[in-house]
């Protein structure tokens, strides 16, 4: 919600009534510790939307948890009340509520929890604070390294010299950018898809990774899957073989779309092709309430911020928490090119309400196999791929 001349425009602008109602509903759900209603509301309303922050939704939730608990006659009831308050606070933090925001009395959630003697809740706020500060520090480091004007040869050398350090820095420092890539010509061969500069967009050696990913995301037939980034269509082919009841594909490159049309993808069972960047397509899917049991994200020439935006902002609105095989919960996966930065992603995923399981997949010696011949940049140098599968926490 915009602030004009330092004023909060939420309350006195009649056009903002809808947001205000959403804010009030969110506050009410938090105060009642109604996590189901809260989760639904958070699909369309951010916990760190300025309107919410100014109304101190998470603080109200905390305070109410205490008040109800303090008045509860039986210790049991108080314990239950505190547990419900903890779940509410956790959900709000997972959805971006600010750990050190101030209420009208200049108190943070931590101050209030401490003042009221709610140790469990106070500890949760401290942990959220530590996580936030750690992440900010890491992001500062990325910025510094990303600004470094290394030559491409030096980058390649660095990756090969110390493969364990392959990380999002290497992706960010590369000279490929999304707009340039989407406007570039592509070359398709049987075992690779290259952009105009001979960068590998997708390569057949990743098939085993795609198969294991698909097996984890779609463990049964008749599930609903969303795939972001068609590439060579490897994972989409495997998804199709699992007879999904709905199979949505988002693809932005005109040449990939043309090939999909030629290969009959538009007519395959359950397939809906969304032409365009996921940044334009996905908000519409959320608005239309389209839900999935499985989501896979694998784009090209985008940095870590894009992946993080996707899972922090949109997965909660797209993934059915009760979906999946026998209602055991929807699953989210992504191509993990992050190497040494796995812990940071895991924390970010946790902040987004997702817990992650990692499976180790052996990668054959790609140099020996001659995989990189004719490819400008070796984008993979590790002998193990850590395959992530995420589900909503709890
Ligand atoms: C690495 S490939 C995907 C490979 C795929 N997983 C497979 O199994 O073949 C990345 C794909 O994402 C597409 N892409 C890149 N940026 C995109 C965006 N912002 N929105 C949608 N698709 C995008 C690229 O055109 C490319 O087709």
PDB file of N, CA, C and O in Angstrom, residues 223-257:
ATOM      1  N   UNK A 223      -2.312 -36.731 -10.881  1.00  0.00           N
ATOM      2  CA  UNK A 223      -2.041 -35.548 -10.066  1.00  0.00           C
ATOM      3  C   UNK A 223      -1.933 -34.320 -10.977  1.00  0.00           C
ATOM      4  O   UNK A 223      -1.800 -34.443 -12.187  1.00  0.00           O
ATOM      5  N   UNK A 224      -1.992 -33.146 -10.358  1.00  0.00           N
ATOM      6  CA  UNK A 224      -1.924 -31.886 -11.126  1.00  0.00           C
ATOM      7  C   UNK A 224      -0.515 -31.296 -10.991  1.00  0.00           C
ATOM      8  O   UNK A 224      -0.048 -31.071  -9.887  1.00  0.00           O
ATOM      9  N   UNK A 225       0.133 -31.045 -12.151  1.00  0.00           N
ATOM     10  CA  UNK A 225       1.519 -30.566 -12.092  1.00  0.00           C
ATOM     11  C   UNK A 225       1.685 -29.261 -12.877  1.00  0.00           C
ATOM     12  O   UNK A 225       1.051 -29.055 -13.910  1.00  0.00           O
ATOM     13  N   UNK A 226       2.541 -28.398 -12.340  1.00  0.00           N
ATOM     14  CA  UNK A 226       2.905 -27.151 -13.023  1.00  0.00           C
ATOM     15  C   UNK A 226       4.411 -27.177 -13.248  1.00  0.00           C
ATOM     16  O   UNK A 226       5.182 -27.365 -12.299  1.00  0.00           O
ATOM     17  N   UNK A 227       4.841 -27.011 -14.503  1.00  0.00           N
ATOM     18  CA  UNK A 227       6.286 -26.957 -14.793  1.00  0.00           C
ATOM     19  C   UNK A 227       6.646 -25.593 -15.363  1.00  0.00           C
ATOM     20  O   UNK A 227       6.063 -25.145 -16.347  1.00  0.00           O
ATOM     21  N   UNK A 228       7.627 -24.951 -14.743  1.00  0.00           N
ATOM     22  CA  UNK A 228       8.084 -23.643 -15.220  1.00  0.00           C
ATOM     23  C   UNK A 228       9.381 -23.856 -16.000  1.00  0.00           C
ATOM     24  O   UNK A 228      10.413 -24.192 -15.404  1.00  0.00           O
ATOM     25  N   UNK A 229       9.350 -23.661 -17.308  1.00  0.00           N
ATOM     26  CA  UNK A 229      10.540 -23.817 -18.152  1.00  0.00           C
ATOM     27  C   UNK A 229      10.535 -25.173 -18.842  1.00  0.00           C
ATOM     28  O   UNK A 229      10.840 -26.187 -18.230  1.00  0.00           O
ATOM     29  N   UNK A 230      10.201 -25.191 -20.161  1.00  0.00           N
ATOM     30  CA  UNK A 230      10.071 -26.464 -20.890  1.00  0.00           C
ATOM     31  C   UNK A 230      11.423 -26.970 -21.386  1.00  0.00           C
ATOM     32  O   UNK A 230      11.680 -28.181 -21.353  1.00  0.00           O
ATOM     33  N   UNK A 231      12.286 -26.064 -21.872  1.00  0.00           N
ATOM     34  CA  UNK A 231      13.629 -26.449 -22.339  1.00  0.00           C
ATOM     35  C   UNK A 231      13.582 -27.504 -23.415  1.00  0.00           C
ATOM     36  O   UNK A 231      12.973 -27.319 -24.472  1.00  0.00           O
ATOM     37  N   UNK A 232      14.203 -28.668 -23.139  1.00  0.00           N
ATOM     38  CA  UNK A 232      14.179 -29.777 -24.099  1.00  0.00           C
ATOM     39  C   UNK A 232      12.953 -30.654 -23.883  1.00  0.00           C
ATOM     40  O   UNK A 232      12.798 -31.683 -24.550  1.00  0.00           O
ATOM     41  N   UNK A 233      12.133 -30.292 -22.910  1.00  0.00           N
ATOM     42  CA  UNK A 233      10.918 -31.072 -22.661  1.00  0.00           C
ATOM     43  C   UNK A 233      11.202 -32.395 -21.968  1.00  0.00           C
ATOM     44  O   UNK A 233      10.358 -33.295 -21.959  1.00  0.00           O
ATOM     45  N   UNK A 234      12.398 -32.517 -21.362  1.00  0.00           N
ATOM     46  CA  UNK A 234      12.748 -33.811 -20.751  1.00  0.00           C
ATOM     47  C   UNK A 234      11.815 -34.099 -19.577  1.00  0.00           C
ATOM     48  O   UNK A 234      11.137 -35.126 -19.536  1.00  0.00           O
ATOM     49  N   UNK A 235      11.738 -33.139 -18.631  1.00  0.00           N
ATOM     50  CA  UNK A 235      10.903 -33.436 -17.455  1.00  0.00           C
ATOM     51  C   UNK A 235       9.423 -33.454 -17.837  1.00  0.00           C
ATOM     52  O   UNK A 235       8.646 -34.248 -17.288  1.00  0.00           O
ATOM     53  N   UNK A 236       9.028 -32.626 -18.811  1.00  0.00           N
ATOM     54  CA  UNK A 236       7.619 -32.643 -19.214  1.00  0.00           C
ATOM     55  C   UNK A 236       7.254 -33.994 -19.834  1.00  0.00           C
ATOM     56  O   UNK A 236       6.147 -34.497 -19.622  1.00  0.00           O
ATOM     57  N   UNK A 237       8.196 -34.577 -20.586  1.00  0.00           N
ATOM     58  CA  UNK A 237       7.950 -35.909 -21.158  1.00  0.00           C
ATOM     59  C   UNK A 237       7.739 -36.935 -20.052  1.00  0.00           C
ATOM     60  O   UNK A 237       6.851 -37.786 -20.136  1.00  0.00           O
ATOM     61  N   UNK A 238       8.554 -36.822 -18.992  1.00  0.00           N
ATOM     62  CA  UNK A 238       8.431 -37.797 -17.889  1.00  0.00           C
ATOM     63  C   UNK A 238       7.127 -37.544 -17.123  1.00  0.00           C
ATOM     64  O   UNK A 238       6.410 -38.481 -16.767  1.00  0.00           O
ATOM     65  N   UNK A 239       6.797 -36.263 -16.913  1.00  0.00           N
ATOM     66  CA  UNK A 239       5.506 -35.951 -16.258  1.00  0.00           C
ATOM     67  C   UNK A 239       4.351 -36.556 -17.065  1.00  0.00           C
ATOM     68  O   UNK A 239       3.449 -37.171 -16.502  1.00  0.00           O
ATOM     69  N   UNK A 240       4.384 -36.382 -18.400  1.00  0.00           N
ATOM     70  CA  UNK A 240       3.310 -36.927 -19.254  1.00  0.00           C
ATOM     71  C   UNK A 240       3.172 -38.436 -19.073  1.00  0.00           C
ATOM     72  O   UNK A 240       2.067 -38.959 -19.026  1.00  0.00           O
ATOM     73  N   UNK A 241       4.325 -39.122 -18.942  1.00  0.00           N
ATOM     74  CA  UNK A 241       4.276 -40.592 -18.834  1.00  0.00           C
ATOM     75  C   UNK A 241       3.608 -41.019 -17.525  1.00  0.00           C
ATOM     76  O   UNK A 241       3.283 -42.185 -17.348  1.00  0.00           O
ATOM     77  N   UNK A 242       3.412 -40.065 -16.612  1.00  0.00           N
ATOM     78  CA  UNK A 242       2.779 -40.391 -15.330  1.00  0.00           C
ATOM     79  C   UNK A 242       1.289 -40.030 -15.328  1.00  0.00           C
ATOM     80  O   UNK A 242       0.665 -39.972 -14.270  1.00  0.00           O
ATOM     81  N   UNK A 243       0.747 -39.783 -16.520  1.00  0.00           N
ATOM     82  CA  UNK A 243      -0.686 -39.489 -16.711  1.00  0.00           C
ATOM     83  C   UNK A 243      -1.240 -38.481 -15.701  1.00  0.00           C
ATOM     84  O   UNK A 243      -2.182 -38.796 -14.954  1.00  0.00           O
ATOM     85  N   UNK A 244      -0.712 -37.279 -15.668  1.00  0.00           N
ATOM     86  CA  UNK A 244      -1.261 -36.290 -14.726  1.00  0.00           C
ATOM     87  C   UNK A 244      -2.673 -35.874 -15.148  1.00  0.00           C
ATOM     88  O   UNK A 244      -3.003 -35.928 -16.328  1.00  0.00           O
ATOM     89  N   UNK A 245      -3.496 -35.469 -14.183  1.00  0.00           N
ATOM     90  CA  UNK A 245      -4.857 -35.033 -14.550  1.00  0.00           C
ATOM     91  C   UNK A 245      -4.814 -33.619 -15.123  1.00  0.00           C
ATOM     92  O   UNK A 245      -5.686 -33.224 -15.888  1.00  0.00           O
ATOM     93  N   UNK A 246      -3.816 -32.833 -14.745  1.00  0.00           N
ATOM     94  CA  UNK A 246      -3.604 -31.507 -15.339  1.00  0.00           C
ATOM     95  C   UNK A 246      -2.099 -31.293 -15.420  1.00  0.00           C
ATOM     96  O   UNK A 246      -1.368 -31.628 -14.488  1.00  0.00           O
ATOM     97  N   UNK A 247      -1.644 -30.753 -16.554  1.00  0.00           N
ATOM     98  CA  UNK A 247      -0.198 -30.573 -16.774  1.00  0.00           C
ATOM     99  C   UNK A 247       0.007 -29.197 -17.408  1.00  0.00           C
ATOM    100  O   UNK A 247      -0.131 -29.038 -18.620  1.00  0.00           O
ATOM    101  N   UNK A 248       0.281 -28.200 -16.542  1.00  0.00           N
ATOM    102  CA  UNK A 248       0.474 -26.841 -17.043  1.00  0.00           C
ATOM    103  C   UNK A 248       1.967 -26.588 -17.260  1.00  0.00           C
ATOM    104  O   UNK A 248       2.795 -26.970 -16.423  1.00  0.00           O
ATOM    105  N   UNK A 249       2.285 -25.931 -18.381  1.00  0.00           N
ATOM    106  CA  UNK A 249       3.695 -25.624 -18.683  1.00  0.00           C
ATOM    107  C   UNK A 249       3.800 -24.131 -18.979  1.00  0.00           C
ATOM    108  O   UNK A 249       3.036 -23.601 -19.793  1.00  0.00           O
ATOM    109  N   UNK A 250       4.733 -23.472 -18.300  1.00  0.00           N
ATOM    110  CA  UNK A 250       4.971 -22.043 -18.576  1.00  0.00           C
ATOM    111  C   UNK A 250       6.297 -21.941 -19.318  1.00  0.00           C
ATOM    112  O   UNK A 250       7.312 -22.445 -18.854  1.00  0.00           O
ATOM    113  N   UNK A 251       6.280 -21.297 -20.480  1.00  0.00           N
ATOM    114  CA  UNK A 251       7.511 -21.161 -21.267  1.00  0.00           C
ATOM    115  C   UNK A 251       7.529 -19.780 -21.931  1.00  0.00           C
ATOM    116  O   UNK A 251       6.519 -19.321 -22.450  1.00  0.00           O
ATOM    117  N   UNK A 252       8.712 -19.143 -21.898  1.00  0.00           N
ATOM    118  CA  UNK A 252       8.795 -17.759 -22.367  1.00  0.00           C
ATOM    119  C   UNK A 252       9.510 -17.602 -23.698  1.00  0.00           C
ATOM    120  O   UNK A 252       9.307 -16.607 -24.394  1.00  0.00           O
ATOM    121  N   UNK A 253      10.363 -18.563 -24.084  1.00  0.00           N
ATOM    122  CA  UNK A 253      11.157 -18.328 -25.300  1.00  0.00           C
ATOM    123  C   UNK A 253      10.348 -18.699 -26.550  1.00  0.00           C
ATOM    124  O   UNK A 253       9.877 -19.841 -26.677  1.00  0.00           O
ATOM    125  N   UNK A 254      10.241 -17.756 -27.516  1.00  0.00           N
ATOM    126  CA  UNK A 254       9.428 -18.034 -28.710  1.00  0.00           C
ATOM    127  C   UNK A 254       9.896 -19.271 -29.470  1.00  0.00           C
ATOM    128  O   UNK A 254       9.062 -20.021 -29.992  1.00  0.00           O
ATOM    129  N   UNK A 255      11.212 -19.519 -29.520  1.00  0.00           N
ATOM    130  CA  UNK A 255      11.706 -20.672 -30.283  1.00  0.00           C
ATOM    131  C   UNK A 255      11.325 -21.989 -29.593  1.00  0.00           C
ATOM    132  O   UNK A 255      11.015 -22.982 -30.260  1.00  0.00           O
ATOM    133  N   UNK A 256      11.340 -21.979 -28.264  1.00  0.00           N
ATOM    134  CA  UNK A 256      10.939 -23.199 -27.540  1.00  0.00           C
ATOM    135  C   UNK A 256       9.443 -23.425 -27.759  1.00  0.00           C
ATOM    136  O   UNK A 256       8.987 -24.553 -27.995  1.00  0.00           O
ATOM    137  N   UNK A 257       8.672 -22.336 -27.717  1.00  0.00           N
ATOM    138  CA  UNK A 257       7.220 -22.452 -27.919  1.00  0.00           C
ATOM    139  C   UNK A 257       6.906 -22.981 -29.318  1.00  0.00           C
ATOM    140  O   UNK A 257       6.019 -23.840 -29.480  1.00  0.00           O
TER     141      UNK A 257
END
